[in-house]
Short mmCIF file of C-alpha atoms in Angstrom, two decimals:
data_model
loop_
_atom_site.label_atom_id
_atom_site.label_comp_id
_atom_site.label_asym_id
_atom_site.label_seq_id
_atom_site.Cartn_x
_atom_site.Cartn_y
_atom_site.Cartn_z
CA MET A 1 3.59 53.96 -5.32
CA LEU A 2 1.90 53.12 -2.00
CA ILE A 3 -0.91 51.35 -3.84
CA LEU A 4 1.59 49.35 -5.89
CA GLY A 5 3.52 48.45 -2.75
CA GLY A 6 0.31 47.37 -1.01
CA LEU A 7 -0.69 45.18 -3.96
CA LEU A 8 2.75 43.61 -4.03
CA LEU A 9 2.54 42.89 -0.30
CA LEU A 10 -0.90 41.31 -0.72
CA PHE A 11 0.41 39.16 -3.56
CA MET A 12 3.35 37.97 -1.48
CA VAL A 13 1.08 37.13 1.46
CA TRP A 14 -1.27 35.21 -0.86
CA LEU A 15 1.65 33.39 -2.48
CA LEU A 16 2.99 32.27 0.90
CA ALA A 17 -0.44 31.26 2.21
CA ASN A 18 -1.23 29.41 -1.01
CA GLY A 19 2.03 27.49 -0.82
CA VAL A 20 1.33 26.44 2.77
CA ILE A 21 -2.21 25.32 1.91
CA GLN A 22 -1.15 23.36 -1.18
CA VAL A 23 1.57 21.55 0.79
CA ALA A 24 -0.97 20.75 3.51
CA ARG A 25 -3.24 19.28 0.84
CA LYS A 26 -0.43 17.46 -0.95
CA PRO A 27 2.61 17.04 1.35
CA THR A 28 4.69 15.41 -1.38
CA GLU A 29 5.14 18.87 -2.91
CA LEU A 30 7.89 19.24 -0.30
CA PHE A 31 10.00 16.94 -2.47
CA PHE A 32 10.18 19.53 -5.25
CA PRO A 33 13.82 20.60 -4.61
CA MET A 34 15.06 17.06 -5.37
CA SER A 35 12.36 15.84 -7.74
CA GLY A 36 14.08 16.56 -11.04
CA ALA A 37 17.34 14.97 -9.91
CA LEU A 38 15.63 11.59 -9.52
CA ASP A 39 14.47 11.26 -13.14
CA LYS A 40 15.93 8.20 -14.86
CA THR A 41 16.56 6.86 -18.33
CA PRO A 42 14.83 3.56 -19.18
CA ALA A 43 18.08 1.66 -18.60
CA GLU A 44 18.54 3.32 -15.20
CA THR A 45 14.94 2.58 -14.23
CA TRP A 46 15.37 -1.09 -15.10
CA ARG A 47 18.73 -1.38 -13.37
CA ARG A 48 17.40 0.24 -10.19
CA TYR A 49 13.92 -1.25 -9.95
CA ALA A 50 13.87 -4.52 -11.95
CA PRO A 51 13.79 -6.65 -8.75
CA ILE A 52 10.73 -4.71 -7.57
CA PHE A 53 8.96 -5.10 -10.91
CA HIS A 54 9.65 -8.85 -10.93
CA ARG A 55 8.55 -9.28 -7.31
CA HIS A 56 5.21 -7.54 -7.79
CA ALA A 57 4.31 -8.79 -11.27
CA THR A 58 1.26 -10.95 -12.01
CA ALA A 59 0.41 -13.11 -15.00
CA THR A 60 -1.21 -10.08 -16.63
CA ILE A 61 0.82 -7.17 -15.24
CA THR A 62 4.31 -8.26 -16.22
CA PRO A 63 7.62 -6.77 -15.01
CA GLU A 64 8.15 -5.11 -18.40
CA PHE A 65 4.69 -3.55 -18.28
CA LEU A 66 5.29 -2.19 -14.77
CA ALA A 67 8.61 -0.75 -15.89
CA ALA A 68 7.10 0.86 -18.99
CA LEU A 69 4.30 2.42 -16.96
CA ALA A 70 6.76 3.78 -14.38
CA GLN A 71 8.93 5.26 -17.13
CA ILE A 72 6.14 6.89 -19.10
CA GLU A 73 4.19 8.18 -16.12
CA GLY A 74 7.03 9.42 -13.93
CA GLY A 75 10.33 8.97 -15.71
CA GLY A 76 11.31 6.37 -13.12
CA ASN A 77 11.17 9.11 -10.49
CA PRO A 78 9.66 7.88 -7.19
CA VAL A 79 8.65 11.43 -6.18
CA ALA A 80 7.51 12.67 -9.61
CA ARG A 81 5.18 15.67 -9.33
CA THR A 82 2.48 17.13 -11.52
CA PRO A 83 2.97 20.66 -12.88
CA TRP A 84 1.18 23.57 -11.23
CA ARG A 85 -1.56 25.27 -13.24
CA TRP A 86 -3.35 28.61 -13.17
CA ARG A 87 -7.16 28.56 -13.06
CA LEU A 88 -9.77 31.27 -13.33
CA THR A 89 -11.85 30.77 -10.17
CA GLU A 90 -13.30 32.71 -7.27
CA ASP A 91 -11.48 30.57 -4.69
CA PRO A 92 -8.09 32.24 -4.11
CA PHE A 93 -6.51 28.93 -3.16
CA GLU A 94 -7.64 27.20 -6.36
CA VAL A 95 -6.11 29.80 -8.68
CA TYR A 96 -2.61 28.30 -8.66
CA ARG A 97 -2.20 24.72 -7.55
CA PRO A 98 -0.95 21.26 -8.67
CA ALA A 99 -2.73 20.05 -11.79
CA SER A 100 -3.89 16.90 -9.99
CA SER A 101 -3.44 14.84 -6.84
CA ALA A 102 -1.19 12.37 -8.71
CA VAL A 103 2.06 11.40 -6.96
CA GLY A 104 5.09 9.22 -7.67
CA MET A 105 6.45 7.28 -10.60
CA TYR A 106 3.02 5.81 -11.35
CA GLN A 107 1.25 9.15 -10.82
CA ILE A 108 -1.31 7.55 -8.51
CA THR A 109 -4.16 9.93 -7.71
CA ASP A 110 -5.85 10.20 -4.32
CA GLY A 111 -8.90 8.29 -5.57
CA THR A 112 -6.88 5.43 -7.02
CA TYR A 113 -4.67 5.33 -3.93
CA ALA A 114 -7.71 4.88 -1.67
CA GLN A 115 -8.77 1.85 -3.71
CA ALA A 116 -5.37 0.36 -4.57
CA ARG A 117 -4.03 0.26 -1.02
CA ARG A 118 -6.65 -2.43 -0.26
CA TYR A 119 -4.66 -4.88 -2.39
CA CYS A 120 -1.24 -6.50 -2.34
CA ILE A 121 0.69 -9.20 -4.18
CA HIS A 122 1.49 -12.62 -2.66
CA ASP A 123 3.51 -14.95 -4.89
CA HIS A 124 2.41 -13.03 -8.00
CA GLU A 125 -1.27 -13.34 -7.09
CA VAL A 126 -3.50 -10.49 -5.91
CA ALA A 127 -4.65 -10.57 -2.29
CA GLU A 128 -7.08 -8.22 -0.56
CA ASP A 129 -7.01 -6.48 2.78
CA GLY A 130 -8.69 -8.57 5.47
CA PRO A 131 -8.59 -9.58 9.14
CA TRP A 132 -5.17 -9.86 10.75
CA HIS A 133 -5.53 -13.61 11.28
CA ALA A 134 -6.16 -14.31 7.57
CA TRP A 135 -2.80 -15.58 6.34
CA ARG A 136 -3.45 -14.73 2.68
CA SER A 137 -4.78 -11.23 3.30
CA CYS A 138 -2.76 -8.02 3.07
CA TRP A 139 -1.07 -6.73 6.20
CA PHE A 140 -0.06 -3.18 7.08
CA ASN A 141 -1.48 -1.69 3.87
CA TRP A 142 -2.20 1.51 5.77
CA LEU A 143 1.57 2.00 5.78
CA TYR A 144 1.79 1.97 1.97
CA PHE A 145 2.97 5.22 0.39
CA ARG A 146 2.95 6.30 -3.24
CA VAL A 147 6.50 7.66 -3.05
CA VAL A 148 7.99 4.31 -1.95
CA PRO A 149 8.82 2.47 -5.21
CA SER A 150 7.98 -1.03 -3.95
CA HIS A 151 4.67 0.14 -2.50
CA ALA A 152 3.74 2.05 -5.66
CA ALA A 153 4.58 -0.88 -7.94
CA GLU A 154 2.69 -3.37 -5.77
CA MET A 155 -0.44 -1.22 -5.49
CA THR A 156 -0.43 -0.45 -9.21
CA SER A 157 0.08 -4.06 -10.24
CA ALA A 158 -2.61 -5.39 -7.92
CA PHE A 159 -5.17 -2.70 -8.71
CA LEU A 160 -4.76 -2.99 -12.47
CA ASP A 161 -4.84 -6.80 -12.37
CA VAL A 162 -8.07 -6.75 -10.36
CA SER A 163 -9.63 -4.02 -12.51
CA VAL A 164 -8.82 -5.76 -15.80
CA HIS A 165 -10.16 -9.17 -14.78
CA ARG A 166 -13.28 -7.83 -13.08
CA SER A 167 -14.13 -5.74 -16.12
CA LEU A 168 -13.57 -8.59 -18.56
CA ARG A 169 -15.85 -10.83 -16.49
CA ARG A 170 -18.47 -8.12 -16.25
CA LEU A 171 -18.38 -7.59 -20.01
CA GLY A 172 -18.47 -11.33 -20.73
CA LEU A 173 -15.17 -11.25 -22.60
CA ALA A 174 -13.22 -14.51 -22.40
CA ASN A 175 -9.95 -15.68 -23.94
CA VAL A 176 -8.60 -12.16 -24.31
CA ALA A 177 -4.98 -12.16 -25.45
CA GLN A 178 -2.29 -10.88 -23.11
CA PRO A 179 -1.38 -7.81 -25.23
CA ARG A 180 -5.00 -6.68 -25.20
CA LYS A 181 -5.24 -7.15 -21.44
CA GLN A 182 -2.21 -4.92 -21.05
CA ASP A 183 -3.66 -2.34 -23.44
CA LEU A 184 -6.78 -2.35 -21.27
CA ALA A 185 -4.68 -1.94 -18.12
CA ALA A 186 -2.85 1.02 -19.64
CA VAL A 187 -6.11 2.72 -20.67
CA MET A 188 -7.55 2.13 -17.19
CA HIS A 189 -4.45 3.63 -15.58
CA LEU A 190 -4.62 6.73 -17.75
CA CYS A 191 -8.38 7.25 -18.05
CA GLY A 192 -10.06 5.21 -15.31
CA VAL A 193 -11.93 1.92 -15.16
CA ALA A 194 -15.10 3.17 -16.87
CA ALA A 195 -13.15 4.47 -19.86
CA GLY A 196 -11.25 1.20 -19.98
CA GLU A 197 -14.49 -0.76 -20.17
CA ALA A 198 -15.69 1.47 -23.01
CA PHE A 199 -12.41 0.70 -24.78
CA ALA A 200 -12.94 -3.06 -24.29
CA ARG A 201 -16.57 -2.88 -25.43
CA ASN A 202 -15.37 -1.19 -28.61
CA ARG A 203 -13.31 -4.32 -29.41
CA PHE A 204 -10.24 -2.75 -27.86
CA GLY A 205 -10.49 0.20 -30.22
CA PHE A 206 -10.93 3.90 -29.73
CA PRO A 207 -14.38 5.45 -29.84
CA PRO A 208 -14.35 9.24 -30.28
CA ALA A 209 -13.34 10.63 -26.90
CA PRO A 210 -11.44 13.58 -25.46
CA PRO A 211 -7.84 13.06 -24.30
CA CYS A 212 -7.30 11.53 -20.86
CA GLY A 213 -4.94 13.22 -18.45
CA GLY A 214 -4.08 15.71 -21.16
CA GLN A 215 -2.80 12.91 -23.42
CA ASP A 216 -3.97 11.30 -26.63
CA VAL A 217 -4.89 7.73 -25.71
CA ARG A 218 -3.75 6.15 -28.97
CA ALA A 219 -0.35 7.83 -28.77
CA TYR A 220 -0.06 6.85 -25.10
CA LEU A 221 -0.73 3.20 -25.92
CA GLU A 222 1.82 3.23 -28.73
CA ARG A 223 4.43 4.62 -26.35
CA MET A 224 3.53 2.01 -23.73
CA ARG A 225 3.89 -0.86 -26.18
CA ALA A 226 7.22 0.41 -27.49
CA MET A 227 8.57 1.00 -23.99
CA ARG A 228 7.39 -2.41 -22.76
CA ASP A 229 9.13 -4.09 -25.69
CA ALA A 230 12.30 -2.10 -24.99
CA PHE A 231 12.34 -3.26 -21.36
CA ALA A 232 11.74 -6.86 -22.49
CA ARG A 233 15.01 -6.70 -24.41
CA MET A 234 17.02 -5.51 -21.40
CA PRO A 235 19.05 -8.07 -19.44
CA GLY A 236 17.84 -9.02 -15.98
#
């Protein structure tokens, strides 16, 4: 009985310490008590955030695309979290932790966040961080947060627009139709820029590849297209 009690005490101490460490690594986990209550239906997402999607859209990353991505990635929830997963590892603080660093309704990871916060949208065109006296540069990007809907939409729109057009230039692909550009943006968001370029090189098809982010890429794209078209039919 004493041994069992000691093991239980050790487990409780580990559980508390692990929780503190995971929150220190990913402070947005503190939103977990309210996270589920902020999920939205597509109609609610559009009604609440349509002005943001319109304000931060570009010629390629349209309001309907931004809305579809927000709905599929985070259910329109600005503080959407990733599930916690168990892992078999020697590090006691890696055994049970969030599945990834992704945060918010676009599920922006730490790596993407570090790159995307360098960009912003001015009059539906992408601008880049620069000196304070450069009128067309981005200002105060260091204050951008993934859990603020307008910040998340702006960073996502700008980063995907830049990534799509840079990759198409690098691959020598011109006159690519808008739907294919958006397919490429969706693949890049789910799988990363390198995987997106492989998708484009394969004539916007799917070479044999493992799922990205735990999802089948073809099914993800089909959902994105359907959701984008649904938002396009909504008023406003």
